[in-house]
Short mmCIF file of C-alpha atoms in Angstrom, two decimals:
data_model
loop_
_atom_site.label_atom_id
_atom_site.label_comp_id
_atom_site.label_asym_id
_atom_site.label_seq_id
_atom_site.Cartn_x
_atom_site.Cartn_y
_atom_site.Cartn_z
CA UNK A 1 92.72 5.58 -71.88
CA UNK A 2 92.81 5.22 -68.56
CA UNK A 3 93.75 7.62 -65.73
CA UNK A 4 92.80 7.20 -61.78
CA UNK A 5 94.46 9.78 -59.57
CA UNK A 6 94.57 9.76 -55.88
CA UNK A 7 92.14 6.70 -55.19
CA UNK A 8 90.85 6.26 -51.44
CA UNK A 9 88.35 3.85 -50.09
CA UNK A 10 87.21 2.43 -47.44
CA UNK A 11 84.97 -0.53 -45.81
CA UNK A 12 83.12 0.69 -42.53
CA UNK A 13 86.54 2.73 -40.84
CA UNK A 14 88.63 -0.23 -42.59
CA UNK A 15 91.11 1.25 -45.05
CA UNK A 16 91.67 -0.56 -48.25
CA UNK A 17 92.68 1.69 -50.88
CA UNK A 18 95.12 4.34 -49.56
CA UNK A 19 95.67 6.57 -52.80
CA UNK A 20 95.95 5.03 -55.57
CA UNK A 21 97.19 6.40 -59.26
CA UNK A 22 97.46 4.62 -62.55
CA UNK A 23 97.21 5.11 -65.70
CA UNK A 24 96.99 2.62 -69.00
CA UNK A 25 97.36 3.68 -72.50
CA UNK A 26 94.75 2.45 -75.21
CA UNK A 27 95.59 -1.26 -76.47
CA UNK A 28 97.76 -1.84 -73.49
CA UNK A 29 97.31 -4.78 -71.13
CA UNK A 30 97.62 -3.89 -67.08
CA UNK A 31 98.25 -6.73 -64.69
CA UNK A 32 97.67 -5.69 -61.03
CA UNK A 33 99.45 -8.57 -58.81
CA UNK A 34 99.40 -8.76 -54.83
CA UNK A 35 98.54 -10.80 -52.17
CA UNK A 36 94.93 -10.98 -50.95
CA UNK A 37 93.57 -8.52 -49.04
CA UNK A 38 95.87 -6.10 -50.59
CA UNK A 39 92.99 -4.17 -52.44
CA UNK A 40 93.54 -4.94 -55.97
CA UNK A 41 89.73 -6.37 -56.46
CA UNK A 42 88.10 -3.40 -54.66
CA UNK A 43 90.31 -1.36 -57.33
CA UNK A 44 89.04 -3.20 -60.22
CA UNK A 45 85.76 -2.92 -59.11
CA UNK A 46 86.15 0.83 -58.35
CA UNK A 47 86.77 1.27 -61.85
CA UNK A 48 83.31 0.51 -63.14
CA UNK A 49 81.63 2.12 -59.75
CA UNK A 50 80.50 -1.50 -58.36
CA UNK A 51 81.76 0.38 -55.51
CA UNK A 52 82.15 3.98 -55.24
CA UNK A 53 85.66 5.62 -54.11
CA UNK A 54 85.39 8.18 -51.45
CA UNK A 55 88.00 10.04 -53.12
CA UNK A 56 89.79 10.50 -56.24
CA UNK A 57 89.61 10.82 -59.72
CA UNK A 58 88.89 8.10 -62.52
CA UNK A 59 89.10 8.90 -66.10
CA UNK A 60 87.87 6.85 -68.48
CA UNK A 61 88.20 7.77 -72.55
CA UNK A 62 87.00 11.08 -72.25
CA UNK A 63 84.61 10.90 -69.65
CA UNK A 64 86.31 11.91 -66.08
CA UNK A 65 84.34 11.38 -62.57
CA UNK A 66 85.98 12.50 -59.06
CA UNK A 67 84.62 11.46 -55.67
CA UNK A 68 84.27 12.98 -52.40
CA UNK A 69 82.78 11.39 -49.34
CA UNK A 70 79.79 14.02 -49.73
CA UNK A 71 78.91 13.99 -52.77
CA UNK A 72 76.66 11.29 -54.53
CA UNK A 73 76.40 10.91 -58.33
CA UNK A 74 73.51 10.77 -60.00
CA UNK A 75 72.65 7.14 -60.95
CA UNK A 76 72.67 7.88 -64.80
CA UNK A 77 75.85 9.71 -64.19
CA UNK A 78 76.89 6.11 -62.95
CA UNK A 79 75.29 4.38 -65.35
CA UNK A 80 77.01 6.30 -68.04
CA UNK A 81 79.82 5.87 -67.03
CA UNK A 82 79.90 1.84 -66.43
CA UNK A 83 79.17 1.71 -70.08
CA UNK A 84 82.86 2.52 -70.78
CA UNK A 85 83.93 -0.98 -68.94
CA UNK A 86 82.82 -4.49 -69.16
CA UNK A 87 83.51 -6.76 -66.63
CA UNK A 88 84.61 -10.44 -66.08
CA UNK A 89 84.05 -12.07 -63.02
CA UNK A 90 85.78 -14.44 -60.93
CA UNK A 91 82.47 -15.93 -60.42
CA UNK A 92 81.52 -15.72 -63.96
CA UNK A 93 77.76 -14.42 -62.99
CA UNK A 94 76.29 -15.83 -66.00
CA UNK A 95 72.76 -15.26 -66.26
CA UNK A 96 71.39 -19.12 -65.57
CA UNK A 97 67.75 -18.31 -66.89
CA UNK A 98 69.66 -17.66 -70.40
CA UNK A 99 71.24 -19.30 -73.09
CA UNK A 100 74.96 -18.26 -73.61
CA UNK A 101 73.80 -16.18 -76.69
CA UNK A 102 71.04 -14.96 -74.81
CA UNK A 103 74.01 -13.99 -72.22
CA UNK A 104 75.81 -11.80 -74.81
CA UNK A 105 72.84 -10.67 -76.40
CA UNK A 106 71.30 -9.48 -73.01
CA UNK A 107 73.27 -6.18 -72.69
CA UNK A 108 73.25 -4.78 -76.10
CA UNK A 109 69.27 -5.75 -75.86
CA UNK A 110 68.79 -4.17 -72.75
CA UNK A 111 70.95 -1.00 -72.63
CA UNK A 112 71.52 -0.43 -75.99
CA UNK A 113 68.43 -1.28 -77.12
CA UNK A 114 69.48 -2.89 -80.56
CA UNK A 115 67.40 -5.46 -82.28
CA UNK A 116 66.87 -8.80 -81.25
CA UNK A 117 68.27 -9.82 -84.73
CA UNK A 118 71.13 -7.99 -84.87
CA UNK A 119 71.91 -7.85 -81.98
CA UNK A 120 71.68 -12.02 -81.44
CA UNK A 121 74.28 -12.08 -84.83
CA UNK A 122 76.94 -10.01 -83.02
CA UNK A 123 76.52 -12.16 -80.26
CA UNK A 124 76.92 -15.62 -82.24
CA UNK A 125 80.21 -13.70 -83.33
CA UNK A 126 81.51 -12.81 -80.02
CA UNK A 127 80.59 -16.52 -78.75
CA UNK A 128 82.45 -17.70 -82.51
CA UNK A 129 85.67 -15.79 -81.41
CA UNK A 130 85.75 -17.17 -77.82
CA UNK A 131 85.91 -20.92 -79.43
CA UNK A 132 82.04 -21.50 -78.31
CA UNK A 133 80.14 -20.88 -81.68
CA UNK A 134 78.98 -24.70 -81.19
CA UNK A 135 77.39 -24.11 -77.50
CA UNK A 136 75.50 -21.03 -78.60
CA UNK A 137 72.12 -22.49 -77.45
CA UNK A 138 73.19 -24.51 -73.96
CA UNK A 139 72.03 -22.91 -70.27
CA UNK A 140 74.85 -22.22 -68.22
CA UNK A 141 74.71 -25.48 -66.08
CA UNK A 142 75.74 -27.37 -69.62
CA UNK A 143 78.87 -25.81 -69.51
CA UNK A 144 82.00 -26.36 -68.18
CA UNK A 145 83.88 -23.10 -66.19
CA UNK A 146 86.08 -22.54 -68.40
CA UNK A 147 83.48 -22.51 -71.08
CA UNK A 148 81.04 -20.18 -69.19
CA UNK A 149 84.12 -17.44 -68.31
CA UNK A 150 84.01 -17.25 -72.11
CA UNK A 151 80.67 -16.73 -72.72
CA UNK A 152 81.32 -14.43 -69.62
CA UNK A 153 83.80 -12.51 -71.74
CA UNK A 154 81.81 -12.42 -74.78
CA UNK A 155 78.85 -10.61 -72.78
CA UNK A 156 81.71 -8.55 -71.51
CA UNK A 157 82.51 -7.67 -75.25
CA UNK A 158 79.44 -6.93 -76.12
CA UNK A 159 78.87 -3.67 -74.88
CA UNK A 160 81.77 -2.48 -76.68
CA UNK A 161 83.70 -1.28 -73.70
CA UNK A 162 86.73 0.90 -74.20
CA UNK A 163 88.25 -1.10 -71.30
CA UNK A 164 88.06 -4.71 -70.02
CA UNK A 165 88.24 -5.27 -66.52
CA UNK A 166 88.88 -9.20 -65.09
CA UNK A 167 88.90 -9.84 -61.64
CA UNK A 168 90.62 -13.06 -61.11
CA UNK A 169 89.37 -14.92 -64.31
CA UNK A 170 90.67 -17.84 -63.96
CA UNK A 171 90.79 -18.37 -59.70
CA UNK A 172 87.27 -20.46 -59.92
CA UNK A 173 88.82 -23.07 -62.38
CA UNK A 174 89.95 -26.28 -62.56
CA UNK A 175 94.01 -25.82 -63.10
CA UNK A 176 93.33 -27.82 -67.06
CA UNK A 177 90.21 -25.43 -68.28
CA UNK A 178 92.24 -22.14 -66.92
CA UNK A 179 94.63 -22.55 -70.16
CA UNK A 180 91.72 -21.66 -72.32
CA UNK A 181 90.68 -18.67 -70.79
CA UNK A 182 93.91 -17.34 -70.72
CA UNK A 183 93.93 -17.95 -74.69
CA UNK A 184 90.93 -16.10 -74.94
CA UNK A 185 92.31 -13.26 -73.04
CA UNK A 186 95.69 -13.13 -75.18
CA UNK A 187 94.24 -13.15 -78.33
CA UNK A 188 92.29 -10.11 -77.10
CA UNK A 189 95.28 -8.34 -76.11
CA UNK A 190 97.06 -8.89 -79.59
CA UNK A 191 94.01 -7.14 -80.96
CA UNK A 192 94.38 -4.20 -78.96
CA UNK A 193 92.09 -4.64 -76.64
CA UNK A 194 92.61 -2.14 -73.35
CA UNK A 195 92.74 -4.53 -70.34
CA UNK A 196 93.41 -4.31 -66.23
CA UNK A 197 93.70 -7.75 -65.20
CA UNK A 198 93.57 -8.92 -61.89
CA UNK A 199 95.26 -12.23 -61.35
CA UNK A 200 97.76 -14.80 -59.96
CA UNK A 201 98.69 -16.00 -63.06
CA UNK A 202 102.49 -14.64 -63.21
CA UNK A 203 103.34 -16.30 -66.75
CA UNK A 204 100.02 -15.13 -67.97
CA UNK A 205 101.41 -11.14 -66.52
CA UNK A 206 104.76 -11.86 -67.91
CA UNK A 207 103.92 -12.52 -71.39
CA UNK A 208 100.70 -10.55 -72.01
CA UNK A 209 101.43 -7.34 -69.69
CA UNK A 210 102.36 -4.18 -70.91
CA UNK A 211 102.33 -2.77 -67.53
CA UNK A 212 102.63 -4.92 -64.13
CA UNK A 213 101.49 -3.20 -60.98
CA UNK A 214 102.03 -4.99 -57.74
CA UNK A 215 99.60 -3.85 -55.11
CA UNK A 216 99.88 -4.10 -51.25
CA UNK A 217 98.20 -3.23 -47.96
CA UNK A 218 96.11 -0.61 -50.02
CA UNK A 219 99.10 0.99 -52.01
CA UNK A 220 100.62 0.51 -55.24
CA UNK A 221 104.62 -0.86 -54.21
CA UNK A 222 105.89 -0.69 -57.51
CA UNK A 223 105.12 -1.04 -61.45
CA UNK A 224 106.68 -1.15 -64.58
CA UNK A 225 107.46 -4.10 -67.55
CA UNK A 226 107.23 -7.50 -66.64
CA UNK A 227 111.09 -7.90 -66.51
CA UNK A 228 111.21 -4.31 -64.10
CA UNK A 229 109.07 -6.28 -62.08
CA UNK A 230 110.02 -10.30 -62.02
CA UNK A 231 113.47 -10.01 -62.57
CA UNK A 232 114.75 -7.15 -61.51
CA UNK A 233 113.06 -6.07 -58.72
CA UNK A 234 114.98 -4.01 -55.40
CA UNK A 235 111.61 -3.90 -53.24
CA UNK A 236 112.07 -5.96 -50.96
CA UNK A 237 107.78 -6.34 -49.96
CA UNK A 238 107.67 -7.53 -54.29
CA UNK A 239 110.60 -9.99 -53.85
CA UNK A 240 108.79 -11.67 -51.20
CA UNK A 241 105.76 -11.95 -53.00
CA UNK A 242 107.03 -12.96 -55.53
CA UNK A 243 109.26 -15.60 -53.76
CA UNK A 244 106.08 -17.02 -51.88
CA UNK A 245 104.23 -18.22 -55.31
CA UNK A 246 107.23 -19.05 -57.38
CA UNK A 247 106.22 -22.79 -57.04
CA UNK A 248 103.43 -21.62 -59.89
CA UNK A 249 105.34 -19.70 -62.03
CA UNK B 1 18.08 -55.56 -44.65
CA UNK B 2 17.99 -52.90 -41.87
CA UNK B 3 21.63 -51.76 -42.77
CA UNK B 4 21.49 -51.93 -46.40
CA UNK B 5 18.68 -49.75 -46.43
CA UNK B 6 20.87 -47.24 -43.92
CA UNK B 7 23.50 -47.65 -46.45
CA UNK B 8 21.36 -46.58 -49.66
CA UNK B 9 19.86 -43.59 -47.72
CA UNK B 10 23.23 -42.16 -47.22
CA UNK B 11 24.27 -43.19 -50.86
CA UNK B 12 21.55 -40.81 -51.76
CA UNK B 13 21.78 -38.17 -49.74
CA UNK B 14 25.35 -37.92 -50.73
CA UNK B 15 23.92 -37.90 -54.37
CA UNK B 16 21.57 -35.25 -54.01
CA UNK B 17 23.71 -33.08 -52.13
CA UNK B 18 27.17 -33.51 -53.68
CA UNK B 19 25.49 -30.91 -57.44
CA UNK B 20 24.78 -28.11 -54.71
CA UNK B 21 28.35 -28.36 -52.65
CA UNK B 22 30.11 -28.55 -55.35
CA UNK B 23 28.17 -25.61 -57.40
CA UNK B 24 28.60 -23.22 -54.34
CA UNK B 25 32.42 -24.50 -54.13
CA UNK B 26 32.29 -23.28 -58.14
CA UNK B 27 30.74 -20.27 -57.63
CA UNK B 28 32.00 -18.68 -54.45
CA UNK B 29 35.45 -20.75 -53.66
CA UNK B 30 37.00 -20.84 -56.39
CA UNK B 31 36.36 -17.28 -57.81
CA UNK B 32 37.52 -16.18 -54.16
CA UNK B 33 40.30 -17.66 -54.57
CA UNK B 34 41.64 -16.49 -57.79
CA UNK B 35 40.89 -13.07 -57.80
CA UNK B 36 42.12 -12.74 -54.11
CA UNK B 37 44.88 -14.76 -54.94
CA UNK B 38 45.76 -12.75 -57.71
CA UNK B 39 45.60 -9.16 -56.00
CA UNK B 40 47.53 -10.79 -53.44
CA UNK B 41 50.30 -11.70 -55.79
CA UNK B 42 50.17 -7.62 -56.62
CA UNK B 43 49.80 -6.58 -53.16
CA UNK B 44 52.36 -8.80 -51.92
CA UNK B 45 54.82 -7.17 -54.75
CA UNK B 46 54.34 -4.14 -54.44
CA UNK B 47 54.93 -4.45 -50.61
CA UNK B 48 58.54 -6.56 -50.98
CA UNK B 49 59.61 -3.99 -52.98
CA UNK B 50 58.87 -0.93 -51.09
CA UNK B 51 60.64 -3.09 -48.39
CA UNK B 52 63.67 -4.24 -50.56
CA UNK B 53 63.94 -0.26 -51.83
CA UNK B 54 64.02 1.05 -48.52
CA UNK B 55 61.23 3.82 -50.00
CA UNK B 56 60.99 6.40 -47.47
CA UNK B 57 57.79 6.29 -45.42
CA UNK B 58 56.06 3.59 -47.40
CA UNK B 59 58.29 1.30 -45.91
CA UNK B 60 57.25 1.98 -42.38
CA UNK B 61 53.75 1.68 -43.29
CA UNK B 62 54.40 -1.26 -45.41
CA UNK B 63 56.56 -2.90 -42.61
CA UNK B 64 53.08 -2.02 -39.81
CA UNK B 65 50.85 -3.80 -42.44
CA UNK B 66 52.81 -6.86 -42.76
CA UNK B 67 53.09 -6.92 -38.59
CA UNK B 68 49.08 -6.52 -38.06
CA UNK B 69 48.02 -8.50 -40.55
CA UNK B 70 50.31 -11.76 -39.61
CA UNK B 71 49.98 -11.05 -35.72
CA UNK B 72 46.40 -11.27 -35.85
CA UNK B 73 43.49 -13.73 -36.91
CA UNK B 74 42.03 -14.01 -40.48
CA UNK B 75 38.79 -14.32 -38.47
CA UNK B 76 38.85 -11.67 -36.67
CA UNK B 77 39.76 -9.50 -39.33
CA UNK B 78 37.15 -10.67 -41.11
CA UNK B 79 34.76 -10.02 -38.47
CA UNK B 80 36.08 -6.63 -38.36
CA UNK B 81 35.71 -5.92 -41.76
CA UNK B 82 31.71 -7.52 -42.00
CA UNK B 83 30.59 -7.15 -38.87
CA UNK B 84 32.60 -4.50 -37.63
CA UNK B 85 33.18 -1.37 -40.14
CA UNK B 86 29.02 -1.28 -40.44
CA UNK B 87 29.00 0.38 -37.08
CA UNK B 88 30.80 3.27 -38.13
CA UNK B 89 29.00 3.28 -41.24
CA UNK B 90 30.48 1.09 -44.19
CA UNK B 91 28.75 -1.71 -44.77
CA UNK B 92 30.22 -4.07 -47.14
CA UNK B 93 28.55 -6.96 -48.96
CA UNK B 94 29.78 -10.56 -47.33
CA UNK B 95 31.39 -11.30 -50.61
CA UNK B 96 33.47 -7.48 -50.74
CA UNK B 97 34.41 -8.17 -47.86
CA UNK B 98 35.72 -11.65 -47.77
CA UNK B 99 38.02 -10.43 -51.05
CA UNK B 100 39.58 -7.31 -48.99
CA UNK B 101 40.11 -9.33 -45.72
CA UNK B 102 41.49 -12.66 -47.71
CA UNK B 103 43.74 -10.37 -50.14
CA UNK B 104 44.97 -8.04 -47.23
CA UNK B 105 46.12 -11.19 -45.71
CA UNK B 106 47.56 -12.84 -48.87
CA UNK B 107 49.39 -9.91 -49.16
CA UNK B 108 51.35 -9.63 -45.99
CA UNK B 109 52.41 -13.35 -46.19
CA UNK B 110 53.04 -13.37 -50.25
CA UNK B 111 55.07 -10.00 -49.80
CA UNK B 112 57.57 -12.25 -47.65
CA UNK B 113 57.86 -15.01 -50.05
CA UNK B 114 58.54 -12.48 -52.52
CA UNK B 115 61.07 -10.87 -50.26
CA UNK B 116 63.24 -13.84 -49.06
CA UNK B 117 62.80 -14.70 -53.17
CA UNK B 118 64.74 -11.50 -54.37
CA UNK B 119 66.77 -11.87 -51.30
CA UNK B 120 67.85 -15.38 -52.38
CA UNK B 121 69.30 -14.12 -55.89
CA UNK B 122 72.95 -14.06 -55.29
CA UNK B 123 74.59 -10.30 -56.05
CA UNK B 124 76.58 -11.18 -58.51
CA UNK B 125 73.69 -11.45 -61.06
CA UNK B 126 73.01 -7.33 -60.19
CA UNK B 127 76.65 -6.96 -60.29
CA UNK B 128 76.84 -8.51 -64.01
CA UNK B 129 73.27 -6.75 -64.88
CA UNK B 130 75.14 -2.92 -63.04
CA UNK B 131 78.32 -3.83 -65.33
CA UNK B 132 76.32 -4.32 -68.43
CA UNK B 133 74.75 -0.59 -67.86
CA UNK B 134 71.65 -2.07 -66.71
CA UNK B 135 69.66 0.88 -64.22
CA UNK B 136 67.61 -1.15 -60.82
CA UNK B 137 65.15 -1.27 -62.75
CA UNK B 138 66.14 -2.77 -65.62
CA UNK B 139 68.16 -5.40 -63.60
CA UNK B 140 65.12 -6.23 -61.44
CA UNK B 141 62.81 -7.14 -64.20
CA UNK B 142 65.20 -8.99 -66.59
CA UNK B 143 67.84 -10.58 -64.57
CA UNK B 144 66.58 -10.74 -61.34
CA UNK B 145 62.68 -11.47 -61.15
CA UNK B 146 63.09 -14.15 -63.66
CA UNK B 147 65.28 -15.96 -61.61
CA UNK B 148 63.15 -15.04 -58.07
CA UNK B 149 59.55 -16.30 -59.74
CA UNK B 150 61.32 -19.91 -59.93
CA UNK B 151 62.36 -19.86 -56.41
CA UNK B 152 59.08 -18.52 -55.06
CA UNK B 153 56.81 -20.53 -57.50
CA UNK B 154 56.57 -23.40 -54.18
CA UNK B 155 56.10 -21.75 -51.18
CA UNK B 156 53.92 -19.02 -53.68
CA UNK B 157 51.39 -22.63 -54.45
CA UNK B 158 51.46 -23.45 -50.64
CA UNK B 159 49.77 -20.13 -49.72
CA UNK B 160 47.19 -20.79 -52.51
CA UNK B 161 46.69 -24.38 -51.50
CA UNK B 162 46.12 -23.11 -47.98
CA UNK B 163 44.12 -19.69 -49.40
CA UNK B 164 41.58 -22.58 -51.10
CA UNK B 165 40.63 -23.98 -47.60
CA UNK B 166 41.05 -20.75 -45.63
CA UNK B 167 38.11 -19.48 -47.70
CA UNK B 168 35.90 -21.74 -45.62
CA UNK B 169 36.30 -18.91 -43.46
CA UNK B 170 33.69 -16.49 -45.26
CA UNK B 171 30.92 -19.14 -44.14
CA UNK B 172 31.25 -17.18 -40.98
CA UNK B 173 30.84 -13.42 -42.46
CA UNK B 174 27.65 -15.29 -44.34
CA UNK B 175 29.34 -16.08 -47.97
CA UNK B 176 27.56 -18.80 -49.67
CA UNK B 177 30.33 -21.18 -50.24
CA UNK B 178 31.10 -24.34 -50.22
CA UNK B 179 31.72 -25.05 -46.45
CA UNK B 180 28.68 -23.08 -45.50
CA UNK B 181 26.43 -24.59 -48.05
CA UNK B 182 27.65 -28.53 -46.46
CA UNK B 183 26.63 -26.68 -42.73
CA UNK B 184 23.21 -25.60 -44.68
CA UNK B 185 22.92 -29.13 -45.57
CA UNK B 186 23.81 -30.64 -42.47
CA UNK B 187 21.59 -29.08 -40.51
CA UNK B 188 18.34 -29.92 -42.67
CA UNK B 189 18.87 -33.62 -42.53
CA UNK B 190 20.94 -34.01 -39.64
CA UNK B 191 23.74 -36.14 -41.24
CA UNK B 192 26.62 -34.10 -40.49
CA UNK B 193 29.44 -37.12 -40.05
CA UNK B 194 28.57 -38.22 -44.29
CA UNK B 195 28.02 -34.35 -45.26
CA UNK B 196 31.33 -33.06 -44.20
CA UNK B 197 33.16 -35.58 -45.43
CA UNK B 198 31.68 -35.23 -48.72
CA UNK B 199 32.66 -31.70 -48.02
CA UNK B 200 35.96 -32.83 -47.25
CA UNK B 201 36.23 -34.24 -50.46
CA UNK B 202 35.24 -31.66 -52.61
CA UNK B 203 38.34 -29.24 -50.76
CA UNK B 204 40.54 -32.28 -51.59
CA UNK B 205 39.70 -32.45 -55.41
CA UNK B 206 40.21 -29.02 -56.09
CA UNK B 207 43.67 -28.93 -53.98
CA UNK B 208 44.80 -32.16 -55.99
CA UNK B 209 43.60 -30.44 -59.39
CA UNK B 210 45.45 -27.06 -58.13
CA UNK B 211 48.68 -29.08 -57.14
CA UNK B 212 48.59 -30.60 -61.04
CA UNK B 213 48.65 -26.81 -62.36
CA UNK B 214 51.77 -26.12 -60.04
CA UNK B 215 53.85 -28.63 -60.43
CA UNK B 216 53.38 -28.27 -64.64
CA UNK B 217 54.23 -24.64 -63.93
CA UNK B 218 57.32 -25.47 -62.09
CA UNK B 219 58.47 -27.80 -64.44
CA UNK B 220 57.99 -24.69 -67.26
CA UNK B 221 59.69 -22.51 -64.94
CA UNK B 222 62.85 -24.55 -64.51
CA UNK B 223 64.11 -25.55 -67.75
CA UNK B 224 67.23 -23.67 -67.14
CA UNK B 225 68.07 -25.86 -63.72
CA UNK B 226 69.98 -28.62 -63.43
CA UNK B 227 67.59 -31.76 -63.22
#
């Protein structure tokens, strides 16, 4: 589903992808772990083009895009292409001029250009399935975090994405709303639902992940199963990670 | 008996004059004041976008407008424009040329409200609007403008409060409005202190009235904000 080859980037001279490659099969779950500043946002984000690699190749589905420094894509190119992924933000990003259902109906709207009606009944669904059928009508500012990352992945779901991308989901919440979330994101993943996860959540990676990539300074260290990675890991850069935030696991 | 009779004169002069002031306030002022008020609102869009887009060339000449027209006088340009262009052969009639000069200005300053407005959306929102598939465009006008009108709504109503009394200004280029109607006034029965305070009160009823209309459209415009 899945496939980035050879993945470079950089911030104004500053390094912070060094050649990345990954890939995820449909339905599986991919939790990318490492300490911050060790690039596994800007990856994420590379993935729908909310930045743009200067080199490499992402493959998404069927559609394929590779980057050079030189070359510029054509926005609908871009556009096109983002359609594949939704996105979940650490930040949620909720629309706040917008009811939650007007939140998951805004895309499909929009882009899509379904009608209102139909469109607003797959969005009560979406906000049904996230546990928020009830809070359908509220503006963002009624709702707690943990309420508006759900809405956040409903408007995420939406679109219909072949892939869901979360960047830190749950790093913006209070430590008893982040259980819910995680729910949410679980229940997806038992449904088949193609995921990369960023997170800190190690018994969130260890249960849900198919495929646990630790990432640092830029490169991927080492991936494989939960277990190839929490319990039975040689690299010595992974144990120490992993030994620094064992008080949460 | 000497003073009350002082008294009653003024009563009626401020009678008999208050009908005209206020007719040449409705007649000139105010319709000076929305229509340049709304081509400003255009004006001053179409400039903070150029200037937000980075559009080749119109941004340079977008960026020069916004520097003359704040780093000079509203009088002189408006001197310029009535007494000046004549000379090289375009006249304009006083009330022409009060719109151009008032909305050229309105512009420049409303293209920076809009500007810092935009500005002040956090990125996130075009982030969520890019990850939905949204193009600019499509972001700007349902995710983003929404959200900039409410933060733009207060300093927008100050530069129309202040446009409302900066139209006094076109008494000079010889527009018949309500300041230069009072100075008509005035200077036929020599009671300037009483007529320009009436004056005075007449630019205070309409700001009061105009400060009603924007505080009931900020209320409409914030539902979605914490109270």
């Amino acid at each position: 589903m899945i496939k980035v080859t050879d993945l470079y980037k950089a911030f104004k001279g500053n390094e912070v992808l060094k050649g990345i490659s990954l890939s995820v099969k449909k339905g599986e779950t991919a939790v990318i772990i490492g300490p911050s500043g060790s690039g596994k946002t800007t990856f994420l984000r590379c993935l729908n083009l909310l930045e743009v690699p200067d080199a490499g190749t992402i493959q998404i589905g069927d559609l394929s895009m590779s980057f050079s420094g030189n070359h510029r894509h054509r926005t609908r190119d871009v556009t096109n292409f983002r359609k594949r992924t939704g996105m979940v933000f650490q930040g949620y990003h909720l629309f706040p001029h917008k009811t939650a259902v007007e939140n998951v109906m805004e895309g499909p709207i929009v882009v899509q250009k379904q009608n209102k009606k139909e469109a607003r009944e797959r969005a009560l669904a979406l906000l049904e399935k996230v546990g928020l059928a009830e809070h359908a009508e509220k503006y963002p500012y009624q709702l707690s975090g943990g309420q508006e990352q759900r809405v956040g992945i409903a408007r995420a779901m939406a679109m219909n994405p072949d892939v869901l991308l979360f960047d830190e989901p749950t790093s913006a919440l209070d430590p008893e709303l982040v259980g819910e979330v995680l729910n949410v994101m679980k229940d997806l993943a038992e449904e088949g639902m193609t995921m990369v996860v960023v997170t800190h959540e190690m018994a969130f990676a260890r249960e849900v992940a198919n495929q646990v990539i630790f990432m640092d300074g830029g490169k991927i260290i080492e991936k494989g199963t939960p277990e190839d990675i929490f319990d039975r890991s040689e690299n010595e850069r992974t144990n120490q990670f992993l030994n620094r935030i064992k008080v949460r696991v | 008996m000497e003073l009350s009779a002082r008294a009653s004169d003024i009563l009626h002069l401020l009678l008999n004059s208050f009908w005209p002031i206020l007719k040449a306030g409705l007649a000139f002022t105010i319709p000076l004041t929305l229509i340049t008020f709304a081509l400003g609102l255009i004006l001053g869009f179409i400039i903070a976008i150029i200037r937000l887009f980075k559009i080749k060339v119109l941004k340079d000449i977008a960026y020069l407008y916004v520097w003359v027209i704040r780093g000079t006088p509203l009088l002189v340009q408006l001197f310029i424009l009535f007494y000046g262009l004549p000379s090289i052969g375009l006249i304009l009639d006083p009330f022409t040329a009060a719109v151009i000069g008032f909305t050229l200005n309105m512009g420049a300053y409303n293209s920076e409200i809009i500007r810092a407005a935009i500005d002040s959306i956090h990125k996130g929102q075009w982030e969520a609007a890019y990850s939905l598939g949204m193009t600019k465009a499509q972001a700007m006008r349902r995710i983003i403008i929404p959200q900039a009108m409410r933060v733009s709504i207060p300093p927008l109503s100050n530069s129309f409060i202040s446009l409302v009394k900066d139209t006094s200004l076109a008494a000079t280029i010889t527009v018949g409005e309500l300041f230069r109607k009072g100075q008509e006034i005035a200077a036929t029965n020599y009671e300037p202190f009483w007529i320009y305070i009436e004056v005075a009160v007449i630019y205070l009823i309409f700001c009061t009235i105009l400060n009603y209309f924007q505080s009931l459209m900020e209320k409409r415009t914030s539902r979605h904000l914490e109270q």
